[in-house]
Amino acid sequence: MSRKKIIAAFAAASLIALTGCSASAGATNSAAGDFPKKGKSIDLIVAFGSGGAVDTAARLIQPVLEKELGTNIEVINKPGAGGQIGYTALTSAKPDGYTIGATGSPSVVVSPLDPSRGAKYARESFQPLGRQVIDPTVIAVQPDSPYQTLKDLLDAVKAAPKSLTASTTGIQTGEHFALAQIQQSTGSEFAPVHFSEGASQATTAFLGKHVDVLVANVSDVNDLTKQNKARVLGVMSSERAPSLPDVPTFKESGYDLTAGTARGYSAPAGLPADVAKKLEAALEKAIEDPTVVQKMKDLGLETSYLNGGDYQKFWAGQEDDFKKALPLVQKKD
């Protein structure tokens, strides 16, 4: 595969935002007025540990969802295997609307594509309900790191492959793909360290200086930079992140690379159509609630809502692109 094609695959997988009308949502043998039943809570599964960006976003929408649906929403963390444990629990649940989950790509898209992962689900096992945000990838070092620029860092690693460790939130997650993309395009090969419980675990390791480089998302590093606990060298997006105005993009530093994590919410496939409609409407209200939008901005993120049908199309487009790039993260590190 040519370098241009690989870069294009990553760029499309990270930032593509296809539009279209919503697809069918399953059977119609349920009355929306009966859902949710009084006193019956809804579980919102987060496939990563507490404190990370996925968990934070879910807890931001939680109170609005509760208001819209008239019942308790229980956020349940099921971390491990780069999200696979949580996604398995989500897709194994009864498609009755009482179990939904946060879904983030690449992890949810890629895990069923690699036979060695043994995933018990496929893209068709999920019913997308809405996308919330795309969170660009960043590269950060310790505040006292000798590397002052992204070029300094990448040149050093190119000269001494695997001389520096770099965090990911698990095998075949966004950070892992970003590292593979960097290696493919620049020849700079880091030694990945996979923290399968999520960003919180990876950040803790970085703060303890157990890894040299933090590969994360914009939302993961805002507080760290404000507290002078990390120095971000580059953002893998087409434009500078509003919350990191002084940090150049990779392209500004001479590397035409983009990467990020798309996050949204889904249910097990097969929801009754009216239940799906009610959940989707509640999620739209929650995601676009002014208070939630502002709090996401405080994390450095611009809300980019897509309804269930458009999120499904976006997901399918990502699947096609990640299939092309998958060999880059299948080899052993």
mmCIF file of C-alpha atoms in Angstrom:
data_model
loop_
_atom_site.group_PDB
_atom_site.id
_atom_site.type_symbol
_atom_site.label_atom_id
_atom_site.label_comp_id
_atom_site.label_asym_id
_atom_site.label_seq_id
_atom_site.Cartn_x
_atom_site.Cartn_y
_atom_site.Cartn_z
ATOM 1 C CA MET A 1 0.000 0.000 0.000
ATOM 2 C CA SER A 2 1.399 3.422 -0.889
ATOM 3 C CA ARG A 3 2.121 6.013 1.759
ATOM 4 C CA LYS A 4 -0.501 8.323 0.255
ATOM 5 C CA LYS A 5 -3.195 5.650 0.447
ATOM 6 C CA ILE A 6 -2.382 4.857 4.074
ATOM 7 C CA ILE A 7 -2.478 8.512 5.039
ATOM 8 C CA ALA A 8 -5.754 8.902 3.178
ATOM 9 C CA ALA A 9 -7.205 5.876 4.961
ATOM 10 C CA PHE A 10 -6.316 7.291 8.365
ATOM 11 C CA ALA A 11 -7.525 10.753 7.530
ATOM 12 C CA ALA A 12 -10.845 9.438 6.304
ATOM 13 C CA ALA A 13 -11.205 7.060 9.240
ATOM 14 C CA SER A 14 -10.455 9.802 11.723
ATOM 15 C CA LEU A 15 -12.310 12.764 10.301
ATOM 16 C CA ILE A 16 -14.866 11.571 7.717
ATOM 17 C CA ALA A 17 -18.397 12.763 8.459
ATOM 18 C CA LEU A 18 -20.790 11.296 6.000
ATOM 19 C CA THR A 19 -24.385 12.533 5.859
ATOM 20 C CA GLY A 20 -27.619 10.817 5.011
ATOM 21 C CA CYS A 21 -30.993 9.819 6.321
ATOM 22 C CA SER A 22 -31.549 7.352 9.109
ATOM 23 C CA ALA A 23 -32.004 3.657 8.519
ATOM 24 C CA SER A 24 -34.648 1.395 9.949
ATOM 25 C CA ALA A 25 -34.441 0.662 13.639
ATOM 26 C CA GLY A 26 -35.927 -2.811 13.977
ATOM 27 C CA ALA A 27 -39.280 -4.195 14.833
ATOM 28 C CA THR A 28 -42.247 -2.030 15.735
ATOM 29 C CA ASN A 29 -43.948 -4.268 18.237
ATOM 30 C CA SER A 30 -43.567 -1.986 21.255
ATOM 31 C CA ALA A 31 -45.348 1.104 22.470
ATOM 32 C CA ALA A 32 -43.053 4.072 23.049
ATOM 33 C CA GLY A 33 -45.390 5.232 25.789
ATOM 34 C CA ASP A 34 -44.471 2.127 27.801
ATOM 35 C CA PHE A 35 -40.727 2.851 27.580
ATOM 36 C CA PRO A 36 -39.072 3.215 29.932
ATOM 37 C CA LYS A 37 -41.242 1.578 32.543
ATOM 38 C CA LYS A 38 -41.609 3.504 35.769
ATOM 39 C CA GLY A 39 -38.843 2.656 38.204
ATOM 40 C CA LYS A 40 -36.784 0.689 35.666
ATOM 41 C CA SER A 41 -33.362 2.199 35.122
ATOM 42 C CA ILE A 42 -31.285 2.178 31.951
ATOM 43 C CA ASP A 43 -27.673 0.975 31.978
ATOM 44 C CA LEU A 44 -25.140 3.015 30.004
ATOM 45 C CA ILE A 45 -22.053 0.846 29.536
ATOM 46 C CA VAL A 46 -18.682 2.571 29.233
ATOM 47 C CA ALA A 47 -16.067 0.175 27.872
ATOM 48 C CA PHE A 48 -13.193 2.034 29.546
ATOM 49 C CA GLY A 49 -12.266 2.998 33.093
ATOM 50 C CA SER A 50 -13.632 5.930 35.071
ATOM 51 C CA GLY A 51 -12.035 9.328 34.692
ATOM 52 C CA GLY A 52 -11.189 9.094 30.994
ATOM 53 C CA ALA A 53 -12.741 11.089 28.159
ATOM 54 C CA VAL A 54 -15.344 8.428 27.275
ATOM 55 C CA ASP A 55 -16.488 8.137 30.882
ATOM 56 C CA THR A 56 -16.536 11.917 31.359
ATOM 57 C CA ALA A 57 -18.704 12.499 28.267
ATOM 58 C CA ALA A 58 -21.155 9.794 29.345
ATOM 59 C CA ARG A 59 -21.519 11.334 32.792
ATOM 60 C CA LEU A 60 -22.051 14.783 31.273
ATOM 61 C CA ILE A 61 -25.084 13.607 29.291
ATOM 62 C CA GLN A 62 -26.389 11.379 32.115
ATOM 63 C CA PRO A 63 -28.543 13.980 33.936
ATOM 64 C CA VAL A 64 -30.101 15.273 30.715
ATOM 65 C CA LEU A 65 -30.920 11.734 29.596
ATOM 66 C CA GLU A 66 -32.547 11.088 32.953
ATOM 67 C CA LYS A 67 -34.692 14.173 32.557
ATOM 68 C CA GLU A 68 -35.682 13.344 28.974
ATOM 69 C CA LEU A 69 -36.459 9.681 29.636
ATOM 70 C CA GLY A 70 -37.899 10.053 33.128
ATOM 71 C CA THR A 71 -35.800 7.337 34.711
ATOM 72 C CA ASN A 72 -32.378 6.705 36.252
ATOM 73 C CA ILE A 73 -29.390 6.213 33.965
ATOM 74 C CA GLU A 74 -26.696 4.057 35.529
ATOM 75 C CA VAL A 75 -23.209 4.543 34.059
ATOM 76 C CA ILE A 76 -21.429 1.209 34.331
ATOM 77 C CA ASN A 77 -17.703 0.921 33.612
ATOM 78 C CA LYS A 78 -16.586 -2.359 32.047
ATOM 79 C CA PRO A 79 -12.958 -1.713 31.055
ATOM 80 C CA GLY A 80 -10.455 -4.095 29.527
ATOM 81 C CA ALA A 81 -9.143 -5.497 26.233
ATOM 82 C CA GLY A 82 -9.167 -2.075 24.599
ATOM 83 C CA GLY A 83 -12.931 -1.750 24.974
ATOM 84 C CA GLN A 84 -13.776 -5.282 23.873
ATOM 85 C CA ILE A 85 -15.137 -6.400 27.262
ATOM 86 C CA GLY A 86 -17.600 -3.526 27.397
ATOM 87 C CA TYR A 87 -18.643 -3.896 23.765
ATOM 88 C CA THR A 88 -19.263 -7.611 24.324
ATOM 89 C CA ALA A 89 -21.490 -6.820 27.294
ATOM 90 C CA LEU A 90 -23.390 -4.210 25.277
ATOM 91 C CA THR A 91 -24.063 -6.397 22.253
ATOM 92 C CA SER A 92 -24.963 -9.389 24.448
ATOM 93 C CA ALA A 93 -27.693 -7.441 26.217
ATOM 94 C CA LYS A 94 -31.363 -7.719 25.350
ATOM 95 C CA PRO A 95 -32.334 -5.162 22.676
ATOM 96 C CA ASP A 96 -35.114 -3.625 24.725
ATOM 97 C CA GLY A 97 -33.686 -0.152 25.293
ATOM 98 C CA TYR A 98 -32.612 -0.744 28.883
ATOM 99 C CA THR A 99 -28.958 -1.202 27.916
ATOM 100 C CA ILE A 100 -27.081 1.323 25.809
ATOM 101 C CA GLY A 101 -23.385 2.043 25.586
ATOM 102 C CA ALA A 102 -20.708 4.521 24.626
ATOM 103 C CA THR A 103 -19.024 3.449 21.391
ATOM 104 C CA GLY A 104 -15.729 4.864 20.162
ATOM 105 C CA SER A 105 -13.701 4.232 17.059
ATOM 106 C CA PRO A 106 -11.263 2.885 16.076
ATOM 107 C CA SER A 107 -11.718 0.360 18.949
ATOM 108 C CA VAL A 108 -15.355 -0.570 18.308
ATOM 109 C CA VAL A 109 -14.830 -0.614 14.534
ATOM 110 C CA VAL A 110 -11.561 -2.521 14.396
ATOM 111 C CA SER A 111 -11.890 -5.199 17.096
ATOM 112 C CA PRO A 112 -14.339 -7.360 15.099
ATOM 113 C CA LEU A 113 -12.254 -7.003 11.911
ATOM 114 C CA ASP A 114 -9.231 -8.850 13.306
ATOM 115 C CA PRO A 115 -9.959 -12.607 13.710
ATOM 116 C CA SER A 116 -7.218 -12.920 16.330
ATOM 117 C CA ARG A 117 -9.240 -10.724 18.696
ATOM 118 C CA GLY A 118 -12.015 -13.312 18.893
ATOM 119 C CA ALA A 119 -14.713 -10.647 19.123
ATOM 120 C CA LYS A 120 -18.230 -12.040 19.513
ATOM 121 C CA TYR A 121 -19.759 -9.050 17.753
ATOM 122 C CA ALA A 122 -19.665 -7.327 14.372
ATOM 123 C CA ARG A 123 -20.696 -3.871 13.219
ATOM 124 C CA GLU A 124 -24.170 -5.265 12.614
ATOM 125 C CA SER A 125 -24.388 -6.197 16.312
ATOM 126 C CA PHE A 126 -24.717 -2.505 17.208
ATOM 127 C CA GLN A 127 -27.547 -0.075 16.573
ATOM 128 C CA PRO A 128 -25.977 3.405 16.421
ATOM 129 C CA LEU A 129 -28.060 6.057 18.186
ATOM 130 C CA GLY A 130 -25.951 9.184 17.768
ATOM 131 C CA ARG A 131 -22.429 10.544 17.462
ATOM 132 C CA GLN A 132 -21.219 13.147 19.932
ATOM 133 C CA VAL A 133 -17.710 14.235 19.028
ATOM 134 C CA ILE A 134 -14.425 13.655 17.203
ATOM 135 C CA ASP A 135 -11.471 14.035 19.570
ATOM 136 C CA PRO A 136 -8.099 14.651 17.809
ATOM 137 C CA THR A 137 -4.988 12.728 18.809
ATOM 138 C CA VAL A 138 -2.072 14.538 20.461
ATOM 139 C CA ILE A 139 1.539 13.742 21.280
ATOM 140 C CA ALA A 140 2.817 14.992 24.657
ATOM 141 C CA VAL A 141 6.020 14.755 26.654
ATOM 142 C CA GLN A 142 7.089 15.611 30.179
ATOM 143 C CA PRO A 143 7.409 19.359 30.924
ATOM 144 C CA ASP A 144 11.174 18.954 31.395
ATOM 145 C CA SER A 145 11.637 16.788 28.299
ATOM 146 C CA PRO A 146 14.662 17.674 26.150
ATOM 147 C CA TYR A 147 12.437 17.518 23.066
ATOM 148 C CA GLN A 148 11.158 21.019 22.402
ATOM 149 C CA THR A 149 9.381 20.377 19.107
ATOM 150 C CA LEU A 150 7.610 17.517 17.387
ATOM 151 C CA LYS A 151 10.458 17.334 14.877
ATOM 152 C CA ASP A 152 12.987 17.008 17.702
ATOM 153 C CA LEU A 153 11.062 14.060 19.092
ATOM 154 C CA LEU A 154 10.436 12.248 15.811
ATOM 155 C CA ASP A 155 14.011 12.749 14.611
ATOM 156 C CA ALA A 156 15.345 11.244 17.851
ATOM 157 C CA VAL A 157 13.093 8.196 17.581
ATOM 158 C CA LYS A 158 13.916 7.760 13.901
ATOM 159 C CA ALA A 159 17.616 7.730 14.753
ATOM 160 C CA ALA A 160 17.075 5.222 17.579
ATOM 161 C CA PRO A 161 13.960 3.096 16.881
ATOM 162 C CA LYS A 162 11.964 1.985 19.939
ATOM 163 C CA SER A 163 14.203 4.055 22.204
ATOM 164 C CA LEU A 164 11.162 5.825 23.673
ATOM 165 C CA THR A 165 7.976 4.255 25.007
ATOM 166 C CA ALA A 166 4.581 5.677 24.091
ATOM 167 C CA SER A 167 1.174 5.008 25.629
ATOM 168 C CA THR A 168 -1.964 3.680 23.978
ATOM 169 C CA THR A 169 -5.356 2.750 25.436
ATOM 170 C CA GLY A 170 -5.050 -0.767 24.052
ATOM 171 C CA ILE A 171 -4.143 -2.737 20.960
ATOM 172 C CA GLN A 172 -5.768 -1.380 17.781
ATOM 173 C CA THR A 173 -7.119 1.722 19.488
ATOM 174 C CA GLY A 174 -6.800 5.231 18.119
ATOM 175 C CA GLU A 175 -3.436 5.821 19.754
ATOM 176 C CA HIS A 176 -2.057 2.543 18.402
ATOM 177 C CA PHE A 177 -3.190 3.431 14.886
ATOM 178 C CA ALA A 178 -1.677 6.909 15.266
ATOM 179 C CA LEU A 179 1.701 5.457 16.252
ATOM 180 C CA ALA A 180 1.588 3.060 13.303
ATOM 181 C CA GLN A 181 0.685 5.943 11.026
ATOM 182 C CA ILE A 182 3.610 8.006 12.312
ATOM 183 C CA GLN A 183 5.991 5.106 11.806
ATOM 184 C CA GLN A 184 4.735 4.401 8.308
ATOM 185 C CA SER A 185 4.987 8.030 7.231
ATOM 186 C CA THR A 186 8.117 9.241 9.029
ATOM 187 C CA GLY A 187 10.137 6.142 9.939
ATOM 188 C CA SER A 188 9.945 7.090 13.614
ATOM 189 C CA GLU A 189 9.175 3.916 15.574
ATOM 190 C CA PHE A 190 8.109 4.231 19.198
ATOM 191 C CA ALA A 191 7.756 1.277 21.578
ATOM 192 C CA PRO A 192 4.009 1.133 22.355
ATOM 193 C CA VAL A 193 2.815 0.343 25.856
ATOM 194 C CA HIS A 194 -0.845 -0.681 25.830
ATOM 195 C CA PHE A 195 -3.069 0.331 28.759
ATOM 196 C CA SER A 196 -6.251 -1.552 27.973
ATOM 197 C CA GLU A 197 -8.386 0.037 30.699
ATOM 198 C CA GLY A 198 -8.289 3.407 28.991
ATOM 199 C CA ALA A 199 -6.900 6.939 29.068
ATOM 200 C CA SER A 200 -6.962 7.309 32.845
ATOM 201 C CA GLN A 201 -4.624 4.339 33.270
ATOM 202 C CA ALA A 202 -2.327 5.586 30.498
ATOM 203 C CA THR A 203 -2.208 9.087 31.978
ATOM 204 C CA THR A 204 -1.368 7.748 35.428
ATOM 205 C CA ALA A 205 1.545 5.824 33.944
ATOM 206 C CA PHE A 206 2.764 8.939 32.123
ATOM 207 C CA LEU A 207 2.532 11.093 35.239
ATOM 208 C CA GLY A 208 4.522 8.450 37.099
ATOM 209 C CA LYS A 209 7.125 8.608 34.314
ATOM 210 C CA HIS A 210 6.607 4.941 33.457
ATOM 211 C CA VAL A 211 6.214 5.871 29.787
ATOM 212 C CA ASP A 212 8.117 8.568 27.932
ATOM 213 C CA VAL A 213 5.428 9.852 25.589
ATOM 214 C CA LEU A 214 1.703 10.293 26.146
ATOM 215 C CA VAL A 215 -0.351 9.579 23.036
ATOM 216 C CA ALA A 216 -3.831 10.751 23.918
ATOM 217 C CA ASN A 217 -6.733 12.917 22.813
ATOM 218 C CA VAL A 218 -7.202 16.656 23.197
ATOM 219 C CA SER A 219 -9.725 16.122 25.989
ATOM 220 C CA ASP A 220 -7.225 14.020 27.945
ATOM 221 C CA VAL A 221 -4.488 16.654 28.098
ATOM 222 C CA ASN A 222 -6.224 19.983 28.734
ATOM 223 C CA ASP A 223 -5.965 19.820 32.514
ATOM 224 C CA LEU A 224 -2.461 18.363 32.310
ATOM 225 C CA THR A 225 -1.216 21.307 30.269
ATOM 226 C CA LYS A 226 -2.909 23.837 32.552
ATOM 227 C CA GLN A 227 -1.223 22.206 35.539
ATOM 228 C CA ASN A 228 2.121 22.049 33.699
ATOM 229 C CA LYS A 229 2.176 18.270 33.960
ATOM 230 C CA ALA A 230 2.543 17.678 30.225
ATOM 231 C CA ARG A 231 3.802 19.571 27.188
ATOM 232 C CA VAL A 232 1.912 18.875 23.973
ATOM 233 C CA LEU A 233 4.107 18.925 20.863
ATOM 234 C CA GLY A 234 1.549 18.338 18.148
ATOM 235 C CA VAL A 235 -2.141 17.846 17.361
ATOM 236 C CA MET A 236 -3.165 15.392 14.638
ATOM 237 C CA SER A 237 -6.006 17.465 13.200
ATOM 238 C CA SER A 238 -6.499 19.678 10.171
ATOM 239 C CA GLU A 239 -6.705 22.799 12.377
ATOM 240 C CA ARG A 240 -5.307 23.784 15.748
ATOM 241 C CA ALA A 241 -7.371 22.715 18.745
ATOM 242 C CA PRO A 242 -9.207 25.737 20.254
ATOM 243 C CA SER A 243 -8.135 24.654 23.736
ATOM 244 C CA LEU A 244 -4.470 24.343 22.655
ATOM 245 C CA PRO A 245 -4.047 27.433 20.467
ATOM 246 C CA ASP A 246 -0.252 27.525 20.818
ATOM 247 C CA VAL A 247 0.258 23.891 19.805
ATOM 248 C CA PRO A 248 0.925 23.371 16.078
ATOM 249 C CA THR A 249 -0.796 20.702 14.053
ATOM 250 C CA PHE A 250 1.300 17.893 12.642
ATOM 251 C CA LYS A 251 0.905 19.456 9.201
ATOM 252 C CA GLU A 252 2.296 22.759 10.437
ATOM 253 C CA SER A 253 5.317 20.819 11.679
ATOM 254 C CA GLY A 254 5.823 19.190 8.281
ATOM 255 C CA TYR A 255 3.866 15.957 8.707
ATOM 256 C CA ASP A 256 0.612 15.680 6.753
ATOM 257 C CA LEU A 257 -1.086 13.344 9.228
ATOM 258 C CA THR A 258 -4.474 13.387 10.950
ATOM 259 C CA ALA A 259 -5.949 11.012 13.516
ATOM 260 C CA GLY A 260 -8.593 11.057 16.203
ATOM 261 C CA THR A 261 -11.289 9.159 18.055
ATOM 262 C CA ALA A 262 -14.968 9.400 17.109
ATOM 263 C CA ARG A 263 -17.347 8.833 20.019
ATOM 264 C CA GLY A 264 -21.049 8.221 20.196
ATOM 265 C CA TYR A 265 -23.723 5.966 21.670
ATOM 266 C CA SER A 266 -25.312 2.744 20.511
ATOM 267 C CA ALA A 267 -27.630 -0.063 21.592
ATOM 268 C CA PRO A 268 -27.718 -3.777 20.835
ATOM 269 C CA ALA A 269 -29.064 -4.313 17.322
ATOM 270 C CA GLY A 270 -32.771 -5.073 17.012
ATOM 271 C CA LEU A 271 -34.388 -2.347 19.109
ATOM 272 C CA PRO A 272 -38.099 -1.816 18.511
ATOM 273 C CA ALA A 273 -38.374 1.178 16.193
ATOM 274 C CA ASP A 274 -40.321 3.360 18.604
ATOM 275 C CA VAL A 275 -37.909 2.651 21.466
ATOM 276 C CA ALA A 276 -34.974 3.487 19.207
ATOM 277 C CA LYS A 277 -36.677 6.724 18.196
ATOM 278 C CA LYS A 278 -37.223 7.719 21.815
ATOM 279 C CA LEU A 279 -33.633 6.940 22.800
ATOM 280 C CA GLU A 280 -32.244 8.752 19.780
ATOM 281 C CA ALA A 281 -34.326 11.856 20.503
ATOM 282 C CA ALA A 282 -33.225 11.862 24.154
ATOM 283 C CA LEU A 283 -29.576 11.498 23.172
ATOM 284 C CA GLU A 284 -29.863 14.360 20.690
ATOM 285 C CA LYS A 285 -31.268 16.590 23.431
ATOM 286 C CA ALA A 286 -28.515 15.498 25.819
ATOM 287 C CA ILE A 287 -25.617 15.843 23.369
ATOM 288 C CA GLU A 288 -26.781 19.262 22.140
ATOM 289 C CA ASP A 289 -27.819 20.571 25.553
ATOM 290 C CA PRO A 290 -26.108 23.991 25.933
ATOM 291 C CA THR A 291 -24.616 23.078 29.300
ATOM 292 C CA VAL A 292 -23.199 19.801 27.948
ATOM 293 C CA VAL A 293 -21.867 21.530 24.830
ATOM 294 C CA GLN A 294 -20.120 24.129 26.977
ATOM 295 C CA LYS A 295 -18.608 21.510 29.256
ATOM 296 C CA MET A 296 -17.347 19.629 26.206
ATOM 297 C CA LYS A 297 -15.789 22.903 25.022
ATOM 298 C CA ASP A 298 -14.141 23.207 28.413
ATOM 299 C CA LEU A 299 -12.564 19.835 27.652
ATOM 300 C CA GLY A 300 -11.362 21.242 24.344
ATOM 301 C CA LEU A 301 -13.966 19.562 22.163
ATOM 302 C CA GLU A 302 -16.484 20.878 19.663
ATOM 303 C CA THR A 303 -19.683 18.803 19.621
ATOM 304 C CA SER A 304 -20.293 17.248 16.193
ATOM 305 C CA TYR A 305 -23.656 15.503 16.554
ATOM 306 C CA LEU A 306 -24.884 12.963 14.007
ATOM 307 C CA ASN A 307 -28.242 11.203 14.335
ATOM 308 C CA GLY A 308 -28.456 7.419 14.447
ATOM 309 C CA GLY A 309 -28.730 6.931 10.700
ATOM 310 C CA ASP A 310 -25.869 9.272 9.877
ATOM 311 C CA TYR A 311 -23.719 7.770 12.630
ATOM 312 C CA GLN A 312 -24.376 4.353 11.103
ATOM 313 C CA LYS A 313 -23.191 5.586 7.693
ATOM 314 C CA PHE A 314 -20.134 7.230 9.275
ATOM 315 C CA TRP A 315 -19.362 3.933 11.058
ATOM 316 C CA ALA A 316 -19.613 1.941 7.806
ATOM 317 C CA GLY A 317 -17.246 4.365 6.095
ATOM 318 C CA GLN A 318 -14.747 4.010 8.914
ATOM 319 C CA GLU A 319 -14.936 0.226 8.675
ATOM 320 C CA ASP A 320 -13.970 0.319 5.004
ATOM 321 C CA ASP A 321 -11.021 2.623 5.717
ATOM 322 C CA PHE A 322 -9.723 0.779 8.757
ATOM 323 C CA LYS A 323 -9.745 -2.512 6.862
ATOM 324 C CA LYS A 324 -7.053 -1.007 4.630
ATOM 325 C CA ALA A 325 -4.960 0.190 7.559
ATOM 326 C CA LEU A 326 -5.448 -2.839 9.856
ATOM 327 C CA PRO A 327 -2.220 -4.659 8.821
ATOM 328 C CA LEU A 328 -0.227 -1.829 10.368
ATOM 329 C CA VAL A 329 -1.385 -2.752 13.874
ATOM 330 C CA GLN A 330 -1.671 -6.524 13.518
ATOM 331 C CA LYS A 331 2.027 -7.213 13.726
ATOM 332 C CA LYS A 332 3.558 -7.768 17.142
ATOM 333 C CA ASP A 333 5.201 -4.748 18.672
#
